[in-house]
Short mmCIF file of N, CA and C in Angstrom, two decimals:
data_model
loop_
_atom_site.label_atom_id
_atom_site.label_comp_id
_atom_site.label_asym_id
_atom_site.label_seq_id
_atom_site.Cartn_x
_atom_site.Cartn_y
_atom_site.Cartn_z
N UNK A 16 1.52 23.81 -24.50
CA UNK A 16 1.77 25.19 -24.88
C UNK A 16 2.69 25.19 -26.11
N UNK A 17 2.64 25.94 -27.17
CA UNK A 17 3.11 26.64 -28.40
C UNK A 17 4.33 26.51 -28.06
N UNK A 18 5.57 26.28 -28.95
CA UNK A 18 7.08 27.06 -29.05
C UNK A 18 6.64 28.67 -29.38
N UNK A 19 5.68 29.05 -29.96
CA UNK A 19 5.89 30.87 -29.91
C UNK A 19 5.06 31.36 -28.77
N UNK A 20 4.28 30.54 -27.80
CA UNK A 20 4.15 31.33 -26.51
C UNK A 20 5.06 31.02 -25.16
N UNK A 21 5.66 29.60 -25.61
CA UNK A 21 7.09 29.62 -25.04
C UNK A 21 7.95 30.69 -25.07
N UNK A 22 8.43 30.85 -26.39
CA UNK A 22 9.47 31.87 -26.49
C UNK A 22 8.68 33.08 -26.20
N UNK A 23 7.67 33.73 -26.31
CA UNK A 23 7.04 35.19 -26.07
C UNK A 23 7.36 35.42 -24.22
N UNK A 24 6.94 34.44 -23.78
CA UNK A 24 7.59 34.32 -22.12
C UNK A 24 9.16 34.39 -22.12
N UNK A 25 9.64 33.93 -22.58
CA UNK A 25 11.33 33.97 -22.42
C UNK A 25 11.65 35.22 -22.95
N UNK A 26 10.94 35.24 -23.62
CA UNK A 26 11.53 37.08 -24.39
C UNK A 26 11.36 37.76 -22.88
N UNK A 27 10.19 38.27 -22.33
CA UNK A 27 10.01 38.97 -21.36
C UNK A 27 10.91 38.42 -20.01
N UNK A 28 11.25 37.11 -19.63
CA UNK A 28 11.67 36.79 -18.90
C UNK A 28 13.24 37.52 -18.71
N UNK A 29 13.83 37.21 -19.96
CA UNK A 29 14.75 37.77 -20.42
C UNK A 29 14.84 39.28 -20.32
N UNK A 30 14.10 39.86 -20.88
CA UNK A 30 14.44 41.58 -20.99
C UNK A 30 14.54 42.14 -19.91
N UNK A 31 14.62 41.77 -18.38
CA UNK A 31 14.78 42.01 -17.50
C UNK A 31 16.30 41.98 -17.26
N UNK A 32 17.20 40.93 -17.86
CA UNK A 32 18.40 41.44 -17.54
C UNK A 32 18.62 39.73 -18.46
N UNK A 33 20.26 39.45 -18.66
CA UNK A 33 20.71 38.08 -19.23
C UNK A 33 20.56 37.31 -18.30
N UNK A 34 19.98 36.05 -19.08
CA UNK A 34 19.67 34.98 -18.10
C UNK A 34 20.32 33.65 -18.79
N UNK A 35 20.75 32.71 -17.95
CA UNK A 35 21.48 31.70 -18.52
C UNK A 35 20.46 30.58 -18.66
N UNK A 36 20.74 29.63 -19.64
CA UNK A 36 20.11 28.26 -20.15
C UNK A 36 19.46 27.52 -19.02
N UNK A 37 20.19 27.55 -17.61
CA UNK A 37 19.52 26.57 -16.73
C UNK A 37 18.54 27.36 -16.06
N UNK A 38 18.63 28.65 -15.94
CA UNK A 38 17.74 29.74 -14.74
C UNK A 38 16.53 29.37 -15.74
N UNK A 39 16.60 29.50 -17.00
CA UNK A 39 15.37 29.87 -17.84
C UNK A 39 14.81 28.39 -17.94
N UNK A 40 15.52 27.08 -17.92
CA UNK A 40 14.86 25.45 -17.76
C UNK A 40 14.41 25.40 -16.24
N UNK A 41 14.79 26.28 -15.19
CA UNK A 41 14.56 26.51 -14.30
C UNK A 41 13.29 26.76 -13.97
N UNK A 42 12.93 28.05 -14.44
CA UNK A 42 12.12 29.33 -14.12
C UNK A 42 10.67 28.81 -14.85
N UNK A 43 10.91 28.28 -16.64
CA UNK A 43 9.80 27.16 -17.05
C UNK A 43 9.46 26.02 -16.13
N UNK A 44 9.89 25.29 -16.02
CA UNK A 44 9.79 24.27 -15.14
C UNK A 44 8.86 24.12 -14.12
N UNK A 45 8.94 25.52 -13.28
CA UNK A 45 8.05 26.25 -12.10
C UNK A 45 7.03 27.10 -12.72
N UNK A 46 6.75 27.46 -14.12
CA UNK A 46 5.41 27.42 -14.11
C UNK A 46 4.53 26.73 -14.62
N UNK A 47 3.55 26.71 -13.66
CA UNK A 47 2.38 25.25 -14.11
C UNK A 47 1.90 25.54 -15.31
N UNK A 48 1.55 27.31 -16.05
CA UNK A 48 0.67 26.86 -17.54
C UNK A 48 1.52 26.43 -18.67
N UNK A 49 2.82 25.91 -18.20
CA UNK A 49 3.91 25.08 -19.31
C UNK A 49 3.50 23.54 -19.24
N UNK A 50 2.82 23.44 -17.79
CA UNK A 50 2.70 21.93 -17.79
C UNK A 50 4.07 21.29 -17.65
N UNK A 51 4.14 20.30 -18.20
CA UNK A 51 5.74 19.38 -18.37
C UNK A 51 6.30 19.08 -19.83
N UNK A 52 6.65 20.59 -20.10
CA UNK A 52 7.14 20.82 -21.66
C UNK A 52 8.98 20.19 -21.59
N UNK A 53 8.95 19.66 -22.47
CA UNK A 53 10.17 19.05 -22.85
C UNK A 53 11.03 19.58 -24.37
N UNK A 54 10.90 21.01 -24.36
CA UNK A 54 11.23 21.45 -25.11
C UNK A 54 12.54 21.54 -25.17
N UNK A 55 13.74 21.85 -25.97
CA UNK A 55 15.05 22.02 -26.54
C UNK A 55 15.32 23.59 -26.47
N UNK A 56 15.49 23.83 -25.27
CA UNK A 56 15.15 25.17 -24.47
C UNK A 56 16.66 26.09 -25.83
N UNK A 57 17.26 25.00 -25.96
CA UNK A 57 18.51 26.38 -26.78
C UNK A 57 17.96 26.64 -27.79
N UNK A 58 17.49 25.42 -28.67
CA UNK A 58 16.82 25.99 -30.24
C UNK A 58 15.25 26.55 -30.38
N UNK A 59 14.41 26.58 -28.80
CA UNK A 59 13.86 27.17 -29.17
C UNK A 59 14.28 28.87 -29.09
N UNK A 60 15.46 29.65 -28.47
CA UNK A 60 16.06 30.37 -27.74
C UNK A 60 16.57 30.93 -28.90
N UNK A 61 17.46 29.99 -29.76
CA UNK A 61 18.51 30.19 -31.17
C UNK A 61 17.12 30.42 -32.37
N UNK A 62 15.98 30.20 -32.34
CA UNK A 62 14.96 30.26 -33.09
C UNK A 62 14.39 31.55 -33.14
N UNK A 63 14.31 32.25 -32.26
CA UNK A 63 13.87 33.93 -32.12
C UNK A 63 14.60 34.81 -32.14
N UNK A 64 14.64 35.09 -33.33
CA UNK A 64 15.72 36.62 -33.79
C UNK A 64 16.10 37.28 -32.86
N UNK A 65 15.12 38.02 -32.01
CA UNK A 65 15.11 39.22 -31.20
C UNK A 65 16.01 38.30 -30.07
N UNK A 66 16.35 37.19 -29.16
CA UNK A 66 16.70 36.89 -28.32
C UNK A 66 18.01 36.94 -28.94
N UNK A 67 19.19 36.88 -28.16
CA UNK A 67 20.68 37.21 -28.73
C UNK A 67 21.34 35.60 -27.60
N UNK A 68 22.07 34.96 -28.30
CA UNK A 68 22.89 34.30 -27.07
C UNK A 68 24.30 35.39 -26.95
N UNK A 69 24.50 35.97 -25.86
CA UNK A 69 25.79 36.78 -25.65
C UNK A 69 26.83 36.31 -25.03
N UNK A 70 26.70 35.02 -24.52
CA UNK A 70 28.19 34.11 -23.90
C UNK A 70 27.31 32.59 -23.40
N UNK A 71 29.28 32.14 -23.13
CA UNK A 71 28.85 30.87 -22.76
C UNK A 71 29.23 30.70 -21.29
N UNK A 72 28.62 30.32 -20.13
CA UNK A 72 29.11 29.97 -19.05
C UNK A 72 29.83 28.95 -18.77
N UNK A 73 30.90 28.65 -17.97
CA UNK A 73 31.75 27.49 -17.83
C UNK A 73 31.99 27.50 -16.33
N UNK A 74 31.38 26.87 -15.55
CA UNK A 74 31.89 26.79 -13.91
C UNK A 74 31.80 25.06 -13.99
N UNK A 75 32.80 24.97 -12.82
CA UNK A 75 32.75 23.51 -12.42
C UNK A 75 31.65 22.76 -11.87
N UNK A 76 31.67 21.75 -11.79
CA UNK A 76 30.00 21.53 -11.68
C UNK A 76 28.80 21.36 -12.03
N UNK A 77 29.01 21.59 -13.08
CA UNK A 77 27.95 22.02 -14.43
C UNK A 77 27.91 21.35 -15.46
N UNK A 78 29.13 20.64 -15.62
CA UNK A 78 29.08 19.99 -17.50
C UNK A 78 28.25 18.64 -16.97
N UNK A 79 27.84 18.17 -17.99
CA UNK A 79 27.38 17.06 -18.41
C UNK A 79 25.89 17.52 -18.61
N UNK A 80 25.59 18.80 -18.37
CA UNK A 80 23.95 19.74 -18.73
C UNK A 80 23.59 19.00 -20.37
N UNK A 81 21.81 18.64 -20.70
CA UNK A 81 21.98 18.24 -21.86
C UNK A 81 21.74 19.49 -22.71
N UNK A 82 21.60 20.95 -21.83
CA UNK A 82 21.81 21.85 -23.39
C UNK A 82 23.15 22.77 -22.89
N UNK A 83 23.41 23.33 -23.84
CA UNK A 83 24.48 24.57 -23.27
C UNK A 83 24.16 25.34 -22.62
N UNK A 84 24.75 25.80 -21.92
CA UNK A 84 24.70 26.63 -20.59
C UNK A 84 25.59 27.76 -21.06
N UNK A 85 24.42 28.84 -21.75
CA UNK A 85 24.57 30.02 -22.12
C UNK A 85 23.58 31.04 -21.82
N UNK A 86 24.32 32.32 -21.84
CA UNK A 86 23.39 33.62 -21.47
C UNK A 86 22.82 33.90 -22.51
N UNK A 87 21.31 34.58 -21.99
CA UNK A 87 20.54 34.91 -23.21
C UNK A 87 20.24 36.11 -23.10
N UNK A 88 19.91 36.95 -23.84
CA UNK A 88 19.38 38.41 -23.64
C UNK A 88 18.46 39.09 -24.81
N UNK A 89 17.68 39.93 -24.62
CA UNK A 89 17.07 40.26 -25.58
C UNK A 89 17.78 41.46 -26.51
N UNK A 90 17.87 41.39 -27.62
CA UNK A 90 18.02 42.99 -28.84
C UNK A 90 17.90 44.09 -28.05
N UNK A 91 16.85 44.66 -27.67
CA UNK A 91 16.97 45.90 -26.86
C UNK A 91 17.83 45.94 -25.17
N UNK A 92 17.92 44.86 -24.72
CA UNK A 92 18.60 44.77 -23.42
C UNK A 92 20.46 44.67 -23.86
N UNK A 93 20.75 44.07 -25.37
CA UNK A 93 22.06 44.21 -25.53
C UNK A 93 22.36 45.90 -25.78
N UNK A 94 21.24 45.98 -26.73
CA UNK A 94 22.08 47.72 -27.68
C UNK A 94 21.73 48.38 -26.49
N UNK A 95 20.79 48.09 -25.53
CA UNK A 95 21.06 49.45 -24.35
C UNK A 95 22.42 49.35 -23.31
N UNK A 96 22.99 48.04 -23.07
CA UNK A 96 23.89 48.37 -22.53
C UNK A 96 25.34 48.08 -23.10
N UNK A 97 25.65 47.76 -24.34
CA UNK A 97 26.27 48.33 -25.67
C UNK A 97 27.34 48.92 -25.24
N UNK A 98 28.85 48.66 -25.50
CA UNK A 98 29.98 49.87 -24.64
C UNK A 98 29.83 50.51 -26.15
N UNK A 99 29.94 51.65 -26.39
CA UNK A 99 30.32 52.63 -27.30
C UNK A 99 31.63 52.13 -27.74
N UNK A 100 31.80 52.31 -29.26
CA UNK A 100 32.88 51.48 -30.30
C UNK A 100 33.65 52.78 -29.93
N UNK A 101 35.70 52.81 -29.41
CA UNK A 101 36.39 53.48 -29.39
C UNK A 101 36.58 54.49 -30.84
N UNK A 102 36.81 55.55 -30.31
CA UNK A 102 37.15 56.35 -31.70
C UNK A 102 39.32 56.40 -32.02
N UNK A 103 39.10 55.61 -33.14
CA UNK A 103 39.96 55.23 -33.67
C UNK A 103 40.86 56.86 -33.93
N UNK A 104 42.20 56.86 -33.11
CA UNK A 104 42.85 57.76 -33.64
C UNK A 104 43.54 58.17 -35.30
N UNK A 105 43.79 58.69 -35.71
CA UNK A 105 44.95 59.12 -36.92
C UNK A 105 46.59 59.14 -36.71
#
């Protein structure tokens, strides 16, 4: 399978809510029309505009992962839940 029908799945996977680096090596993994893709799940992730990385996770337990273990989210799933920029007094 393609890196752009890879990422077209992660987009949608994603727009459901932020998902972190391992759920999504996870969630590929378990489906069979990926086969046994060995893709570089962050750069293909950091490669699609529309996907946003919005943090990094850090729990114990976890390091030595060979990609970063970060949340991903899509453009429209950030600006919809977006806090409104304070209005700066005078």
């Amino acid at each position: 399978m393609t890196s752009d029908n890879i990422r077209k799945m992660i987009r949608k996977f994603v727009s459901e809510r932020p998902r972190n680096t391992a759920e999504i090596a996870n969630w590929l993994e378990g489906r069979s029309e990926f086969g046994d893709t060995h893709n570089d799940i962050s750069g293909v992730l950091e490669s699609d505009r529309s996907i946003i990385r919005i943090g990094t996770i850090r729990r114990s337990g976890i390091s030595g992962r060979e990609y970063p273990l970060s949340e991903w989210a899509t453009e429209e799933w950030v600006a919809h839940h977006e806090r409104e920029k304070p209005v700066k007094e005078e």
